[in-house]
GROMACS .gro file of C-alpha atoms in nm:
model
  170
    1UNK     CA    1   0.003   0.027  -0.010
    2UNK     CA    2   0.125   0.346  -0.102
    3UNK     CA    3   0.200   0.579   0.191
    4UNK     CA    4   0.071   0.938   0.149
    5UNK     CA    5   0.319   1.219   0.179
    6UNK     CA    6   0.348   1.432   0.497
    7UNK     CA    7   0.101   1.692   0.461
    8UNK     CA    8   0.364   1.949   0.573
    9UNK     CA    9   0.606   1.814   0.321
   10UNK     CA   10   0.359   1.826   0.027
   11UNK     CA   11   0.242   2.166   0.159
   12UNK     CA   12   0.581   2.299   0.126
   13UNK     CA   13   0.625   2.152  -0.226
   14UNK     CA   14   0.289   2.318  -0.337
   15UNK     CA   15   0.353   2.662  -0.193
   16UNK     CA   16   0.714   2.659  -0.331
   17UNK     CA   17   0.624   2.557  -0.692
   18UNK     CA   18   0.247   2.638  -0.753
   19UNK     CA   19   0.329   2.959  -0.941
   20UNK     CA   20   0.609   2.824  -1.153
   21UNK     CA   21   0.370   2.502  -1.240
   22UNK     CA   22   0.064   2.752  -1.334
   23UNK     CA   23   0.284   2.974  -1.537
   24UNK     CA   24   0.446   2.665  -1.726
   25UNK     CA   25   0.106   2.550  -1.812
   26UNK     CA   26   0.001   2.882  -1.954
   27UNK     CA   27   0.286   2.910  -2.150
   28UNK     CA   28   0.257   2.547  -2.289
   29UNK     CA   29  -0.049   2.648  -2.440
   30UNK     CA   30  -0.324   2.517  -2.189
   31UNK     CA   31  -0.638   2.735  -2.254
   32UNK     CA   32  -0.657   3.005  -1.993
   33UNK     CA   33  -0.993   2.850  -1.863
   34UNK     CA   34  -0.812   2.538  -1.796
   35UNK     CA   35  -0.495   2.643  -1.640
   36UNK     CA   36  -0.603   2.621  -1.293
   37UNK     CA   37  -0.769   2.273  -1.333
   38UNK     CA   38  -0.446   2.162  -1.536
   39UNK     CA   39  -0.248   2.293  -1.210
   40UNK     CA   40  -0.448   2.094  -0.977
   41UNK     CA   41  -0.401   1.795  -1.180
   42UNK     CA   42  -0.015   1.818  -1.153
   43UNK     CA   43  -0.031   1.842  -0.782
   44UNK     CA   44  -0.290   1.556  -0.773
   45UNK     CA   45  -0.061   1.337  -0.980
   46UNK     CA   46   0.248   1.467  -0.738
   47UNK     CA   47   0.053   1.353  -0.455
   48UNK     CA   48  -0.042   1.007  -0.587
   49UNK     CA   49   0.316   0.947  -0.724
   50UNK     CA   50   0.489   1.078  -0.410
   51UNK     CA   51   0.634   0.737  -0.342
   52UNK     CA   52   0.772   0.723  -0.707
   53UNK     CA   53   0.981   1.038  -0.650
   54UNK     CA   54   1.325   0.886  -0.578
   55UNK     CA   55   1.521   1.227  -0.562
   56UNK     CA   56   1.734   1.169  -0.866
   57UNK     CA   57   1.622   1.502  -0.986
   58UNK     CA   58   1.505   1.821  -0.811
   59UNK     CA   59   1.151   1.858  -0.689
   60UNK     CA   60   1.111   2.133  -0.960
   61UNK     CA   61   1.214   1.903  -1.235
   62UNK     CA   62   1.006   1.612  -1.129
   63UNK     CA   63   0.700   1.842  -1.125
   64UNK     CA   64   0.815   2.004  -1.457
   65UNK     CA   65   0.798   1.647  -1.605
   66UNK     CA   66   0.432   1.599  -1.473
   67UNK     CA   67   0.314   1.928  -1.604
   68UNK     CA   68   0.463   1.887  -1.951
   69UNK     CA   69   0.243   1.567  -1.951
   70UNK     CA   70  -0.073   1.736  -1.813
   71UNK     CA   71  -0.024   2.034  -2.056
   72UNK     CA   72  -0.012   1.785  -2.348
   73UNK     CA   73  -0.332   1.587  -2.255
   74UNK     CA   74  -0.514   1.899  -2.170
   75UNK     CA   75  -0.429   2.068  -2.518
   76UNK     CA   76  -0.534   1.746  -2.693
   77UNK     CA   77  -0.864   1.753  -2.506
   78UNK     CA   78  -0.910   2.146  -2.591
   79UNK     CA   79  -1.119   2.237  -2.895
   80UNK     CA   80  -0.889   2.388  -3.176
   81UNK     CA   81  -1.120   2.709  -3.197
   82UNK     CA   82  -1.055   2.793  -2.827
   83UNK     CA   83  -0.872   3.136  -2.843
   84UNK     CA   84  -0.633   3.231  -2.569
   85UNK     CA   85  -0.735   3.575  -2.447
   86UNK     CA   86  -0.556   3.773  -2.185
   87UNK     CA   87  -0.776   3.901  -1.891
   88UNK     CA   88  -0.885   4.249  -1.888
   89UNK     CA   89  -0.673   4.485  -1.660
   90UNK     CA   90  -0.856   4.746  -1.468
   91UNK     CA   91  -0.547   4.946  -1.383
   92UNK     CA   92  -0.204   5.026  -1.543
   93UNK     CA   93  -0.108   5.171  -1.868
   94UNK     CA   94  -0.312   5.368  -2.092
   95UNK     CA   95  -0.528   5.202  -2.363
   96UNK     CA   96  -0.285   5.279  -2.637
   97UNK     CA   97   0.004   5.120  -2.463
   98UNK     CA   98  -0.184   4.833  -2.348
   99UNK     CA   99  -0.328   4.776  -2.719
  100UNK     CA  100   0.028   4.805  -2.857
  101UNK     CA  101   0.157   4.564  -2.596
  102UNK     CA  102  -0.134   4.282  -2.646
  103UNK     CA  103  -0.066   4.310  -3.028
  104UNK     CA  104   0.317   4.252  -2.983
  105UNK     CA  105   0.232   3.962  -2.735
  106UNK     CA  106  -0.057   3.821  -2.972
  107UNK     CA  107   0.212   3.847  -3.261
  108UNK     CA  108   0.470   3.678  -3.065
  109UNK     CA  109   0.252   3.399  -2.978
  110UNK     CA  110   0.131   3.371  -3.330
  111UNK     CA  111   0.494   3.311  -3.428
  112UNK     CA  112   0.596   3.075  -3.159
  113UNK     CA  113   0.285   2.872  -3.270
  114UNK     CA  114   0.456   2.823  -3.610
  115UNK     CA  115   0.754   2.656  -3.447
  116UNK     CA  116   0.753   2.265  -3.437
  117UNK     CA  117   0.589   2.153  -3.100
  118UNK     CA  118   0.914   2.003  -2.978
  119UNK     CA  119   1.123   2.310  -3.044
  120UNK     CA  120   0.864   2.553  -2.912
  121UNK     CA  121   0.833   2.358  -2.581
  122UNK     CA  122   1.215   2.362  -2.522
  123UNK     CA  123   1.228   2.735  -2.626
  124UNK     CA  124   0.934   2.836  -2.378
  125UNK     CA  125   1.070   2.623  -2.082
  126UNK     CA  126   1.451   2.720  -2.126
  127UNK     CA  127   1.423   3.086  -2.228
  128UNK     CA  128   1.093   3.211  -2.082
  129UNK     CA  129   1.041   2.988  -1.766
  130UNK     CA  130   1.424   2.972  -1.671
  131UNK     CA  131   1.460   2.591  -1.666
  132UNK     CA  132   1.792   2.460  -1.759
  133UNK     CA  133   1.849   2.231  -2.055
  134UNK     CA  134   1.946   1.918  -1.820
  135UNK     CA  135   1.643   2.018  -1.616
  136UNK     CA  136   1.412   1.982  -1.917
  137UNK     CA  137   1.601   1.677  -2.042
  138UNK     CA  138   1.547   1.495  -1.700
  139UNK     CA  139   1.183   1.594  -1.702
  140UNK     CA  140   1.112   1.493  -2.064
  141UNK     CA  141   1.333   1.195  -2.098
  142UNK     CA  142   1.476   1.346  -2.402
  143UNK     CA  143   1.856   1.314  -2.477
  144UNK     CA  144   2.036   1.636  -2.356
  145UNK     CA  145   2.223   1.689  -2.687
  146UNK     CA  146   1.896   1.652  -2.875
  147UNK     CA  147   1.742   1.924  -2.643
  148UNK     CA  148   2.031   2.160  -2.717
  149UNK     CA  149   1.997   2.105  -3.080
  150UNK     CA  150   1.627   2.180  -3.076
  151UNK     CA  151   1.680   2.488  -2.862
  152UNK     CA  152   1.941   2.623  -3.100
  153UNK     CA  153   1.712   2.539  -3.397
  154UNK     CA  154   1.403   2.683  -3.223
  155UNK     CA  155   1.610   3.011  -3.159
  156UNK     CA  156   1.725   3.057  -3.498
  157UNK     CA  157   1.378   2.990  -3.654
  158UNK     CA  158   1.231   3.237  -3.392
  159UNK     CA  159   1.480   3.497  -3.494
  160UNK     CA  160   1.435   3.448  -3.880
  161UNK     CA  161   1.062   3.482  -3.816
  162UNK     CA  162   1.080   3.822  -3.630
  163UNK     CA  163   1.323   3.943  -3.902
  164UNK     CA  164   1.091   3.841  -4.163
  165UNK     CA  165   0.806   3.987  -3.960
  166UNK     CA  166   1.016   4.329  -3.918
  167UNK     CA  167   1.082   4.329  -4.291
  168UNK     CA  168   0.711   4.299  -4.380
  169UNK     CA  169   0.621   4.571  -4.163
  170UNK     CA  170   0.865   4.828  -4.330
   0.00000   0.00000   0.00000
């Protein structure tokens, strides 16, 4: 019979990693309306698999592996027509700045969406979320050199897309 984790230990795990898991799921393409449920699923899975964690990687890397699988499952269940729309802000910059910023963000997301999913995933996890390539390799089970190659290719492809976009705007 599997022994549940100590609630204090699990509470510390949850408190220490909730924001990173939530943000990672959002950046991996989980629809905003599903991010909270997907985050809950990551921690429920971690609770159930507590005895499987052997400490060969960090807790952060272990949770990243779970989050990647949950994001993949969640995206597969999403309807393709669901659009990701940012929440309305009630304070902050003026309407012109917000509109320009939202347009740039929307365009960057569109460019990222054109990348191969494997390249996009490693680019988002390393460059936006701050995971190291070895952490991503451990979490995904993908060869370290393969991930470095994907990251290099993703960065180059994204840079080319941005240059092409800039040239079209001239």
